[in-house]
Tab-separated table of C-alpha atoms and ligand atoms in Angstrom:
chain	number	residue	atom	x	y	z
A	26	MET	CA	28.117	-27.958	3.136
A	27	ALA	CA	26.070	-27.902	-0.051
A	28	ASP	CA	24.044	-25.030	-0.844
A	29	VAL	CA	20.441	-25.699	-0.635
A	30	THR	CA	18.355	-24.161	-3.549
A	31	VAL	CA	15.104	-22.238	-3.261
A	32	GLU	CA	13.650	-24.921	-5.628
A	33	GLN	CA	14.692	-27.768	-3.294
A	34	VAL	CA	13.078	-26.010	-0.402
A	35	ALA	CA	9.867	-25.428	-2.524
A	36	ASP	CA	9.784	-29.132	-3.441
A	37	ALA	CA	10.276	-30.177	0.081
A	38	MET	CA	7.500	-27.893	1.160
A	39	PHE	CA	5.160	-29.052	-1.530
A	40	GLU	CA	5.843	-32.683	-0.394
A	41	LEU	CA	5.095	-31.744	3.252
A	42	VAL	CA	1.872	-29.906	2.587
A	43	SER	CA	0.635	-32.952	0.193
A	44	SER	CA	1.449	-35.464	2.864
A	45	MET	CA	-0.524	-33.622	5.457
A	46	LYS	CA	-3.573	-33.134	3.171
A	47	GLY	CA	-6.589	-34.064	5.033
A	48	LYS	CA	-4.844	-34.602	8.228
A	49	ARG	CA	-3.775	-31.129	9.496
A	50	ASP	CA	-3.599	-27.672	8.126
A	51	LEU	CA	-0.231	-26.027	8.254
A	52	LYS	CA	0.331	-22.395	8.518
A	53	PRO	CA	3.198	-20.538	6.574
A	54	MET	CA	5.166	-20.369	9.798
A	55	ASP	CA	4.706	-24.225	10.579
A	56	VAL	CA	5.861	-24.966	6.966
A	57	THR	CA	9.064	-22.594	7.440
A	58	LYS	CA	9.856	-24.026	11.004
A	59	GLN	CA	9.828	-27.543	9.494
A	60	MET	CA	12.087	-26.746	6.560
A	61	ILE	CA	14.571	-25.099	8.905
A	62	GLU	CA	14.622	-28.267	10.932
A	63	LYS	CA	14.926	-30.537	7.883
A	64	PHE	CA	17.863	-28.599	6.307
A	65	GLY	CA	19.287	-27.192	9.364
A	66	GLY	CA	21.632	-24.329	8.964
A	67	ASP	CA	21.473	-24.322	5.238
A	68	VAL	CA	18.202	-22.376	5.009
A	69	ASP	CA	16.718	-19.369	6.753
A	70	LYS	CA	13.369	-17.726	7.014
A	71	GLN	CA	14.180	-15.646	3.927
A	72	THR	CA	14.711	-18.548	1.737
A	73	CYS	CA	11.551	-20.228	3.073
A	74	LYS	CA	9.546	-17.144	2.123
A	75	LYS	CA	11.126	-17.347	-1.372
A	76	ALA	CA	10.170	-20.898	-1.832
A	77	LEU	CA	6.575	-20.182	-0.551
A	78	ARG	CA	6.285	-17.446	-2.997
A	79	THR	CA	7.301	-19.635	-6.017
A	80	LEU	CA	4.808	-22.217	-4.898
A	81	ILE	CA	1.932	-19.786	-4.450
A	82	ASP	CA	2.535	-17.817	-7.648
A	83	SER	CA	2.994	-20.906	-9.768
A	84	GLY	CA	-0.321	-22.201	-8.257
A	85	ARG	CA	0.967	-25.499	-6.907
A	86	LEU	CA	-0.156	-24.311	-3.568
A	87	THR	CA	-2.608	-21.872	-2.490
A	88	TYR	CA	-3.705	-19.827	0.654
A	89	LYS	CA	-6.735	-20.674	2.488
A	90	TYR	CA	-8.563	-18.847	5.365
A	91	ALA	CA	-10.093	-20.784	8.277
A	92	GLY	CA	-9.846	-18.355	11.205
A	93	GLY	CA	-6.201	-18.020	10.388
A	94	SER	CA	-4.160	-18.295	7.163
A	95	TYR	CA	-2.948	-21.646	6.013
A	96	VAL	CA	-1.333	-23.093	2.812
A	97	THR	CA	-2.843	-25.864	1.185
A	98	LEU	CA	-3.148	-27.850	-2.143
A	99	PRO	CA	-5.480	-25.969	-4.517
A	100	GLU	CA	-8.983	-27.324	-5.164
A	101	SER	CA	-8.983	-29.322	-8.345
B	7	MET	CA	-38.431	2.054	-9.012
B	8	THR	CA	-38.397	-1.608	-9.329
B	9	GLY	CA	-40.783	-3.413	-6.780
B	10	MET	CA	-39.471	-5.119	-3.962
B	11	LYS	CA	-39.466	-8.992	-4.294
B	12	TYR	CA	-39.686	-9.740	-0.482
B	13	LYS	CA	-41.506	-8.135	2.300
B	14	THR	CA	-39.123	-6.725	4.810
B	15	PRO	CA	-41.060	-5.173	7.738
B	16	LEU	CA	-38.223	-5.297	10.103
B	17	LEU	CA	-35.587	-3.881	7.806
B	18	ASP	CA	-38.245	-1.199	6.934
B	19	GLU	CA	-37.990	0.045	10.670
B	20	LEU	CA	-34.401	1.216	9.722
B	21	GLU	CA	-35.694	3.520	7.148
B	22	LYS	CA	-37.501	5.585	9.766
B	23	GLY	CA	-36.070	8.881	11.225
B	24	PRO	CA	-34.026	11.490	9.680
B	25	TRP	CA	-30.604	9.672	9.579
B	26	PRO	CA	-28.870	7.805	6.761
B	27	SER	CA	-30.293	4.166	6.326
B	28	PHE	CA	-28.510	1.495	4.516
B	29	VAL	CA	-32.036	-0.051	3.665
B	30	LYS	CA	-33.097	3.104	1.922
B	31	GLU	CA	-29.857	3.230	-0.043
B	32	MET	CA	-30.257	-0.542	-1.016
B	33	LYS	CA	-33.623	-0.254	-1.991
B	34	LYS	CA	-32.743	2.422	-4.563
B	35	GLU	CA	-30.581	-0.372	-6.214
B	36	ALA	CA	-33.670	-2.829	-6.260
B	37	HIS	CA	-33.124	-3.401	-9.993
B	38	ARG	CA	-30.227	-5.609	-8.921
B	39	PRO	CA	-31.097	-9.216	-8.184
B	40	MET	CA	-28.248	-9.530	-5.798
B	41	VAL	CA	-29.461	-6.437	-3.729
B	42	GLN	CA	-33.171	-7.941	-3.736
B	43	ASP	CA	-31.837	-11.236	-2.351
B	44	ALA	CA	-29.413	-9.800	0.219
B	45	LEU	CA	-32.238	-7.754	1.660
B	46	GLY	CA	-34.593	-10.862	1.591
B	47	GLN	CA	-31.930	-12.932	3.393
B	48	LEU	CA	-31.095	-10.151	5.838
B	49	GLU	CA	-34.844	-9.820	6.897
B	50	ARG	CA	-34.822	-13.542	7.467
B	51	SER	CA	-31.725	-13.107	9.617
B	52	TYR	CA	-33.622	-10.423	11.727
B	53	GLU	CA	-36.615	-12.735	12.200
B	54	GLU	CA	-34.389	-15.668	13.293
B	55	HIS	CA	-31.608	-13.854	15.094
B	56	ILE	CA	-29.012	-15.684	13.234
B	57	SER	CA	-26.634	-14.931	10.229
B	58	HIS	CA	-27.178	-16.751	7.007
B	59	TRP	CA	-23.656	-16.121	5.776
B	60	LYS	CA	-21.071	-18.624	5.848
B	61	HIS	CA	-17.528	-17.911	5.225
B	62	GLY	CA	-14.209	-19.246	4.526
B	63	GLY	CA	-13.217	-21.563	1.670
B	64	LEU	CA	-10.666	-20.940	-0.909
B	65	VAL	CA	-11.412	-17.719	-2.548
B	66	GLY	CA	-8.924	-15.206	-3.649
B	67	VAL	CA	-6.672	-14.020	-6.455
B	68	MET	CA	-3.720	-16.058	-7.617
B	69	GLY	CA	-0.668	-15.222	-5.636
B	70	TYR	CA	-2.523	-13.292	-2.974
B	71	GLY	CA	-3.486	-14.610	0.498
B	72	GLY	CA	-5.749	-11.940	1.273
B	73	GLY	CA	-7.961	-9.166	-0.018
B	74	VAL	CA	-11.037	-11.361	-0.794
B	75	ILE	CA	-13.248	-12.683	1.885
B	76	GLY	CA	-15.410	-15.578	1.022
B	77	ARG	CA	-19.114	-15.206	1.838
B	78	TYR	CA	-21.689	-17.829	0.941
B	79	SER	CA	-25.410	-17.997	1.715
B	80	ASP	CA	-26.629	-20.927	3.644
B	81	LEU	CA	-29.960	-20.367	2.004
B	82	ALA	CA	-28.709	-20.468	-1.440
B	83	GLU	CA	-31.859	-22.099	-2.859
B	84	GLU	CA	-34.026	-19.448	-1.491
B	85	PHE	CA	-31.819	-16.457	-2.453
B	86	PRO	CA	-29.906	-17.668	-5.358
B	87	ALA	CA	-28.357	-14.404	-6.418
B	88	VAL	CA	-26.375	-14.143	-3.046
B	89	ALA	CA	-25.329	-17.915	-3.016
B	90	GLU	CA	-21.811	-16.428	-3.611
B	91	PHE	CA	-21.392	-12.940	-2.111
B	92	HIS	CA	-17.690	-12.271	-1.612
B	93	THR	CA	-16.263	-9.227	-0.093
B	94	HIS	CA	-13.313	-7.421	-1.624
B	95	ARG	CA	-10.971	-4.996	0.351
B	96	VAL	CA	-9.424	-2.422	-2.092
B	97	ASN	CA	-6.511	-0.480	-0.664
B	98	GLN	CA	-7.509	3.177	-0.176
B	99	PRO	CA	-5.320	6.016	-0.912
B	100	SER	CA	-3.615	7.641	2.128
B	101	ALA	CA	-5.974	9.700	4.105
B	102	TRP	CA	-8.919	8.788	1.514
B	103	PHE	CA	-8.540	11.430	-0.847
B	104	TYR	CA	-9.792	10.650	-4.331
B	105	THR	CA	-10.518	12.627	-7.452
B	106	SER	CA	-14.088	12.295	-8.860
B	107	ASP	CA	-12.573	10.481	-11.758
B	108	ALA	CA	-10.790	7.823	-9.414
B	109	LEU	CA	-14.267	7.275	-7.717
B	110	ARG	CA	-15.997	6.801	-11.073
B	111	THR	CA	-13.388	4.438	-12.200
B	112	LEU	CA	-13.670	2.392	-9.132
B	113	CYS	CA	-17.655	2.336	-9.333
B	114	ASP	CA	-17.685	1.483	-12.991
B	115	ILE	CA	-15.324	-1.505	-12.304
B	116	TRP	CA	-17.554	-2.574	-9.537
B	117	ASP	CA	-20.686	-2.110	-11.460
B	118	ARG	CA	-19.296	-4.549	-14.130
B	119	HIS	CA	-18.120	-7.311	-11.773
B	120	GLY	CA	-20.363	-7.238	-8.605
B	121	SER	CA	-23.378	-6.096	-6.550
B	122	GLY	CA	-22.646	-2.494	-6.924
B	123	LEU	CA	-22.808	-2.229	-3.127
B	124	THR	CA	-19.938	-0.469	-1.632
B	125	ASN	CA	-18.704	0.533	1.994
B	126	PHE	CA	-16.643	3.713	1.894
B	127	HIS	CA	-14.698	2.737	4.079
B	128	GLY	CA	-14.482	-0.459	6.249
B	129	SER	CA	-13.001	-0.085	9.699
B	130	THR	CA	-9.675	-1.276	8.327
B	131	GLY	CA	-9.542	1.781	5.930
B	132	ASP	CA	-10.117	-0.090	2.760
B	133	VAL	CA	-12.884	0.594	0.069
B	134	VAL	CA	-15.155	-2.484	0.461
B	135	PHE	CA	-16.842	-3.912	-2.365
B	136	LEU	CA	-19.734	-5.937	-0.946
B	137	GLY	CA	-20.873	-9.068	-3.177
B	138	SER	CA	-19.454	-10.886	-6.187
B	139	THR	CA	-19.627	-14.286	-7.534
B	140	THR	CA	-16.355	-16.490	-7.509
B	141	ALA	CA	-16.132	-16.336	-11.222
B	142	GLU	CA	-15.906	-12.549	-10.976
B	143	ILE	CA	-12.946	-12.468	-8.459
B	144	GLU	CA	-10.159	-12.658	-11.218
B	145	PRO	CA	-11.668	-10.422	-13.743
B	146	LEU	CA	-12.347	-7.768	-11.107
B	147	PHE	CA	-8.755	-8.014	-9.914
B	148	ALA	CA	-7.529	-7.592	-13.379
B	149	ASP	CA	-9.694	-4.326	-14.053
B	150	LEU	CA	-8.599	-3.017	-10.654
B	151	THR	CA	-4.832	-3.451	-11.221
B	152	LYS	CA	-5.129	-2.198	-14.776
B	153	ALA	CA	-6.489	1.008	-13.629
B	154	GLY	CA	-3.761	1.143	-10.855
B	155	TRP	CA	-5.503	-0.150	-7.670
B	156	ASP	CA	-4.769	-3.064	-5.503
B	157	LEU	CA	-6.362	-5.286	-3.027
B	158	GLY	CA	-5.946	-4.625	0.689
B	159	GLY	CA	-5.163	-7.094	3.412
B	160	SER	CA	-7.258	-9.843	5.078
B	161	GLY	CA	-6.245	-12.955	7.006
B	162	SER	CA	-3.083	-13.293	9.019
B	163	ASN	CA	-1.111	-10.564	7.380
B	164	MET	CA	-0.282	-6.948	7.609
B	165	ARG	CA	-3.581	-5.352	7.115
B	166	THR	CA	-3.968	-2.282	4.900
B	167	PRO	CA	-2.289	0.577	6.694
B	168	SER	CA	-4.516	3.744	7.246
B	169	CYS	CA	-3.905	7.273	8.465
B	170	CYS	CA	-5.484	10.385	9.552
B	171	VAL	CA	-5.771	13.439	7.232
B	172	GLY	CA	-2.616	14.792	8.694
B	173	PRO	CA	-0.722	17.750	7.174
B	174	ALA	CA	-3.175	17.768	4.139
B	175	ARG	CA	-5.750	19.558	6.196
B	176	CYS	CA	-4.848	19.612	9.869
B	177	GLU	CA	-2.489	21.906	11.654
B	178	TRP	CA	-1.681	19.653	14.455
B	179	ALA	CA	-0.117	16.962	12.345
B	180	MET	CA	3.410	16.330	13.887
B	181	TYR	CA	4.654	14.348	10.906
B	182	ASP	CA	3.536	13.537	7.283
B	183	THR	CA	1.002	10.796	8.065
B	184	LEU	CA	0.073	10.300	4.308
B	185	ASP	CA	3.622	9.753	3.304
B	186	ALA	CA	4.511	7.379	6.367
B	187	CYS	CA	1.345	5.409	5.450
B	188	TYR	CA	2.147	5.073	1.687
B	189	ASN	CA	5.763	4.280	2.372
B	190	ILE	CA	4.990	1.445	4.879
B	191	THR	CA	2.258	0.127	2.531
B	192	GLN	CA	4.637	0.055	-0.279
B	193	ASN	CA	7.635	-1.377	1.598
B	194	PHE	CA	5.692	-4.295	3.215
B	195	GLN	CA	3.742	-5.572	0.112
B	196	ASP	CA	4.861	-9.023	0.736
B	197	GLU	CA	3.511	-8.911	4.341
B	198	LEU	CA	0.271	-7.283	3.059
B	199	HIS	CA	-0.388	-10.010	0.383
B	200	ARG	CA	1.302	-13.118	1.741
B	201	PRO	CA	0.184	-13.986	5.253
B	202	PHE	CA	3.093	-15.172	7.328
B	203	PHE	CA	2.029	-14.204	10.888
B	204	PRO	CA	0.168	-15.876	13.564
B	205	TYR	CA	-2.721	-13.372	13.213
B	206	LYS	CA	-3.474	-9.997	11.766
B	207	TRP	CA	-1.170	-6.868	12.252
B	208	LYS	CA	-2.558	-3.332	11.906
B	209	PHE	CA	-0.680	-0.069	11.398
B	210	LYS	CA	-2.348	3.267	11.970
B	211	PHE	CA	-0.768	6.606	11.684
B	212	ALA	CA	-2.187	9.477	13.779
B	213	GLY	CA	-0.466	13.043	13.243
B	214	CYS	CA	-1.097	13.964	16.821
B	215	PRO	CA	-2.311	12.502	20.119
B	216	ASN	CA	-5.883	13.553	19.270
B	217	ASP	CA	-5.526	10.330	17.386
B	218	CYS	CA	-8.492	10.867	14.860
B	219	VAL	CA	-7.892	7.306	13.296
B	220	ALA	CA	-8.294	5.802	16.795
B	221	SER	CA	-5.004	4.015	16.267
B	222	ILE	CA	-4.490	3.493	20.043
B	223	ALA	CA	-7.633	1.177	20.451
B	224	ARG	CA	-7.724	-0.295	16.829
B	225	SER	CA	-4.191	-1.158	15.828
B	226	ASP	CA	-1.306	-3.404	16.703
B	227	CYS	CA	1.121	-0.558	15.952
B	228	SER	CA	0.046	3.060	16.526
B	229	VAL	CA	2.380	5.692	15.254
B	230	MET	CA	1.184	8.722	16.930
B	231	GLY	CA	2.740	12.124	16.313
B	232	THR	CA	4.310	14.149	19.163
B	233	TRP	CA	6.881	16.601	20.093
B	234	ARG	CA	9.470	16.873	22.765
B	235	ASP	CA	10.355	20.558	23.146
B	236	GLU	CA	7.900	22.945	24.724
B	237	ILE	CA	4.400	23.892	24.076
B	238	ARG	CA	4.508	27.482	22.436
B	239	VAL	CA	2.459	29.886	24.505
B	240	ASP	CA	1.114	33.320	23.346
B	241	GLN	CA	0.331	34.795	26.662
B	242	ALA	CA	-1.751	37.820	25.218
B	243	LYS	CA	-4.032	35.404	23.546
B	244	VAL	CA	-4.265	33.327	26.721
B	245	ARG	CA	-5.612	36.401	28.298
B	246	GLU	CA	-8.099	36.843	25.539
B	247	TYR	CA	-9.410	33.366	26.101
B	248	ALA	CA	-9.599	33.950	30.009
B	249	LYS	CA	-12.369	36.281	29.184
B	250	THR	CA	-14.628	33.433	27.947
B	251	VAL	CA	-12.964	30.300	29.304
B	252	ASP	CA	-12.431	29.427	33.146
B	253	ILE	CA	-8.734	28.568	32.753
B	254	GLU	CA	-8.390	27.197	36.261
B	255	SER	CA	-11.036	24.548	35.855
B	256	GLU	CA	-11.064	23.981	32.222
B	257	ILE	CA	-7.507	23.770	31.616
B	258	CYS	CA	-5.337	23.454	34.747
B	259	ASP	CA	-7.506	21.144	36.616
B	260	ARG	CA	-7.975	18.812	33.379
B	261	CYS	CA	-4.442	18.597	32.666
B	262	PRO	CA	-3.626	14.953	33.449
B	263	THR	CA	-0.421	15.705	35.068
B	264	ARG	CA	-1.558	18.972	36.757
B	265	CYS	CA	1.360	20.774	35.172
B	266	ILE	CA	-0.268	24.054	34.184
B	267	GLU	CA	-0.409	27.085	36.459
B	268	TRP	CA	-2.389	30.179	35.938
B	269	ASP	CA	-2.223	33.297	38.134
B	270	GLY	CA	-4.644	35.349	36.057
B	271	LYS	CA	-2.078	36.987	33.975
B	272	LYS	CA	0.423	34.287	33.004
B	273	LEU	CA	0.126	30.602	31.962
B	274	GLU	CA	3.093	28.611	32.963
B	275	ILE	CA	3.532	24.982	31.772
B	276	ASP	CA	5.864	22.534	33.429
B	277	ASN	CA	6.844	21.055	30.096
B	278	PRO	CA	8.953	18.083	31.330
B	279	ASN	CA	5.788	16.903	33.035
B	280	CYS	CA	3.526	17.362	29.955
B	281	VAL	CA	2.492	14.170	28.620
B	282	LYS	CA	1.335	15.696	25.260
B	283	CYS	CA	-2.309	14.819	25.709
B	284	MET	CA	-3.400	17.867	23.521
B	285	HIS	CA	-6.066	18.862	26.009
B	286	CYS	CA	-4.931	22.546	26.650
B	287	ILE	CA	-4.128	23.025	23.099
B	288	ASN	CA	-7.446	21.872	21.823
B	289	VAL	CA	-9.079	24.279	24.240
B	290	MET	CA	-7.148	27.082	23.355
B	291	PRO	CA	-5.904	26.568	19.753
B	292	LYS	CA	-5.073	30.174	18.994
B	293	ALA	CA	-2.889	30.654	22.298
B	294	LEU	CA	-1.143	27.380	22.465
B	295	LYS	CA	0.875	25.377	19.719
B	296	PRO	CA	2.765	22.070	20.004
B	297	GLY	CA	6.462	22.519	20.106
B	298	LEU	CA	8.722	22.463	16.883
B	299	ASP	CA	10.813	19.354	17.740
B	300	ARG	CA	8.477	16.794	16.170
B	301	GLY	CA	8.345	12.946	15.690
B	302	ALA	CA	6.043	10.154	16.832
B	303	THR	CA	5.367	8.006	19.658
B	304	ILE	CA	5.403	4.215	18.745
B	305	LEU	CA	2.746	2.252	20.797
B	306	ILE	CA	2.088	-1.428	20.475
B	307	GLY	CA	-0.619	-4.112	21.117
B	308	GLY	CA	-3.944	-2.528	20.745
B	309	LYS	CA	-6.773	-4.670	19.492
B	310	ALA	CA	-10.618	-4.849	19.586
B	311	PRO	CA	-12.387	-7.755	21.462
B	312	ILE	CA	-12.559	-10.627	18.942
B	313	ILE	CA	-10.977	-13.657	20.720
B	314	GLY	CA	-9.612	-12.137	23.805
B	315	GLY	CA	-10.850	-8.736	25.321
B	316	ALA	CA	-9.935	-5.348	23.929
B	317	LEU	CA	-6.622	-3.969	24.657
B	318	LEU	CA	-5.295	-0.545	24.209
B	319	CYS	CA	-1.738	0.176	22.758
B	320	SER	CA	1.124	0.905	25.198
B	321	VAL	CA	4.148	3.056	24.503
B	322	PHE	CA	6.945	1.312	22.990
B	323	VAL	CA	9.339	4.061	21.822
B	324	PRO	CA	8.581	7.443	23.490
B	325	PHE	CA	10.038	9.472	20.424
B	326	LEU	CA	10.941	8.428	17.109
B	327	GLU	CA	11.996	11.073	14.298
B	328	MET	CA	9.633	10.760	11.322
B	329	ASP	CA	11.658	12.614	8.787
B	330	PRO	CA	10.441	11.223	5.199
B	331	GLU	CA	14.191	11.523	4.323
B	332	SER	CA	15.078	8.826	6.591
B	333	ASP	CA	12.771	6.423	4.752
B	334	TYR	CA	11.207	5.557	8.174
B	335	GLU	CA	14.179	3.060	8.628
B	336	ASP	CA	13.957	3.076	12.437
B	337	LEU	CA	10.151	2.180	12.411
B	338	LYS	CA	10.734	-0.646	9.675
B	339	GLU	CA	13.683	-2.203	11.734
B	340	LEU	CA	11.632	-2.173	15.030
B	341	THR	CA	8.583	-3.663	13.241
B	342	GLU	CA	10.639	-6.423	11.647
B	343	ALA	CA	12.085	-7.258	14.967
B	344	ILE	CA	8.688	-7.547	16.445
B	345	TRP	CA	7.364	-9.489	13.592
B	346	ASP	CA	10.288	-11.995	13.843
B	347	LEU	CA	9.661	-12.757	17.371
B	348	TRP	CA	5.790	-12.869	17.427
B	349	GLY	CA	5.919	-14.545	14.016
B	350	GLU	CA	7.901	-17.367	15.248
B	351	HIS	CA	6.483	-17.760	18.878
B	352	GLY	CA	2.935	-16.280	18.688
B	353	LYS	CA	0.223	-18.953	19.026
B	354	LEU	CA	-2.467	-19.274	16.375
B	355	ARG	CA	-4.705	-16.169	16.288
B	356	GLU	CA	-2.621	-14.320	19.015
B	357	ARG	CA	-2.251	-10.760	18.460
B	358	VAL	CA	0.845	-9.064	19.493
B	359	GLY	CA	-0.791	-7.355	22.633
B	360	GLU	CA	-1.995	-10.650	23.871
B	361	PHE	CA	1.442	-12.263	23.056
B	362	ILE	CA	3.135	-9.557	25.099
B	363	GLN	CA	0.802	-10.221	27.977
B	364	ARG	CA	1.646	-13.938	27.791
B	365	VAL	CA	5.405	-13.850	27.620
B	366	GLY	CA	5.743	-10.667	29.684
B	367	LEU	CA	6.835	-7.221	28.715
B	368	SER	CA	10.276	-7.536	29.966
B	369	ASN	CA	11.030	-10.912	28.174
B	370	PHE	CA	9.614	-9.391	25.025
B	371	LEU	CA	11.718	-6.260	25.270
B	372	GLU	CA	14.728	-8.233	25.956
B	373	GLU	CA	14.041	-10.503	22.918
B	374	ILE	CA	13.659	-7.439	20.437
B	375	GLY	CA	16.495	-5.669	21.919
B	376	LEU	CA	14.868	-2.606	23.478
B	377	ASP	CA	15.660	-1.002	26.770
B	378	PRO	CA	12.621	-0.448	29.071
B	379	VAL	CA	12.031	2.992	29.746
B	380	PRO	CA	9.508	4.815	32.307
B	381	GLU	CA	7.182	5.937	29.594
B	382	MET	CA	6.283	2.113	29.261
B	383	VAL	CA	4.723	1.887	32.550
B	384	MET	CA	1.136	3.048	32.686
B	385	ALA	CA	1.131	4.244	36.243
B	386	PRO	CA	4.111	4.417	38.705
B	387	ARG	CA	4.820	0.970	40.164
B	388	SER	CA	1.750	-0.709	38.597
B	389	ASN	CA	4.224	-2.972	36.867
B	390	PRO	CA	6.417	-4.878	39.452
B	391	TYR	CA	8.265	-6.879	36.746
B	392	ILE	CA	10.409	-4.089	35.345
B	393	PHE	CA	13.184	-2.984	37.438
B	394	PHE	CA	15.541	-0.043	36.676
B	395	ASP	CA	19.231	-0.607	37.500
B	396	ASP	CA	19.423	2.421	39.957
B	397	GLU	CA	16.490	1.201	41.858
B	398	ILE	CA	17.988	-2.230	42.189
B	399	PHE	CA	21.157	-0.582	43.229
B	400	GLU	CA	19.373	1.474	45.908
B	401	THR	CA	17.601	-1.712	47.295
B	402	ASP	CA	20.952	-3.493	47.327
B	403	GLY	CA	22.542	-0.914	49.392
B	404	GLU	CA	19.989	-0.805	52.179
C	23	LIG	S1	-4.836	13.031	14.632
C	23	LIG	FE1	-4.094	15.061	15.117
C	23	LIG	S2	-3.071	15.565	13.186
C	23	LIG	FE2	-4.304	13.847	12.542
C	23	LIG	S3	-6.232	14.736	11.871
C	23	LIG	FE3	-6.536	14.453	14.146
C	23	LIG	S4	-5.904	16.428	15.144
C	23	LIG	FE4	-5.002	16.295	13.006
C	24	LIG	S1	-0.780	18.902	26.615
C	24	LIG	FE1	-2.003	17.723	28.272
C	24	LIG	S2	-0.371	17.104	29.659
C	24	LIG	FE2	0.576	18.697	28.360
C	24	LIG	S3	0.013	20.630	29.544
C	24	LIG	FE3	-1.504	20.432	27.942
C	24	LIG	S4	-3.015	19.417	29.078
C	24	LIG	FE4	-1.151	19.120	30.170
């Protein structure tokens, strides 16, 4: 099975969060669960954490607090 | 002193009496517009019995999911200086030891970037900086990190761990709370700054069951010092105490398991029945000392009443060695197992204690791979859901 890179997971996460903009807020664990579903056995929680980290550190996504913590697109 | 911008008769009531008053302290800082408007807005809240702070929104420093708590005034036109009034949590040193130089550095940084109002310390343990604008968040963070400080936790992450003064000043410390707190803080930096949980997770480290950080009531994981050998008794000193203390009523009768006997000459402790509550030791500190085989009890599930009601922690691991040499590997392993399970199956804003109540203790233990032990049960047979093999065997044999 082809290895899935952290970048691929990050891109898929970004796409997912973008597609949900304005519809539903996603928690980091929601995003992770969806990636594991999408990529099956090729990604685990650790890879997802790394992918999330690259997204947050590069500013493509940001955290937001609304009762609990969510990941979202930064305010432009 | 600068005059006050608003009349605050209700707040002024809080200046009366001999005790410390935040109103008094704030008025000393009246030259700051933020302080004037904060007082004005608070007086309004006292009149109307509602808060005028809105929170939430996207505030924080790049890369971190916590540490800055967004606060906005909903009366921004009237009180413009506090239109943005964000709270910053700064990770405190273990057991709150500072040099005067460190305090000066913190205060200077805060004077440059915010209201100058502080709270040493918040109930999480952090240094709390009260009130900055959004524009100052990043510059403040840059100055803090340059001086060797970091933000603490907020949101659905591991909150800033805190500990009692421990061996630094207290003879009852059964392990090095300061080292354990620092080690865990450093080890879980990701979990501290990058929210990944259903809700908050708090660690508190108490050196002994006196629990000066109230870990049992205020943390999801309480690491409480204990011993598993015998209480050391100096009988001559017990007889000294007997001249001023009624040992029968003050000690024997107040031992929760009634495991102490006193015949007027000799104090006998039935150590296997001692639950390490510290009572007898606290009353006669010169005569009784904890044992020497020391470690910690790990308790899980405490919380204050925010969403559901309050919970106290319950015992998970009766005894864990807390040798700094071990790097606290066992504690880390247990923590990660719990985070994995609760992280994946916990509902939004469900603390681990509530999660355990929902799924049941026996399911929870099974999932994290821990065997049930009698110490997990609060009172005999109060928990009908855990069966011990020998009990089941006896019933089957009837
Ligand atoms: S909890 Fe125990 S060890 Fe820590 S300061 Fe209090 S009495 Fe001392
Ligand atoms: S520590 Fe508490 S339980 Fe143990 S002997 Fe003393 S009073 Fe009893």
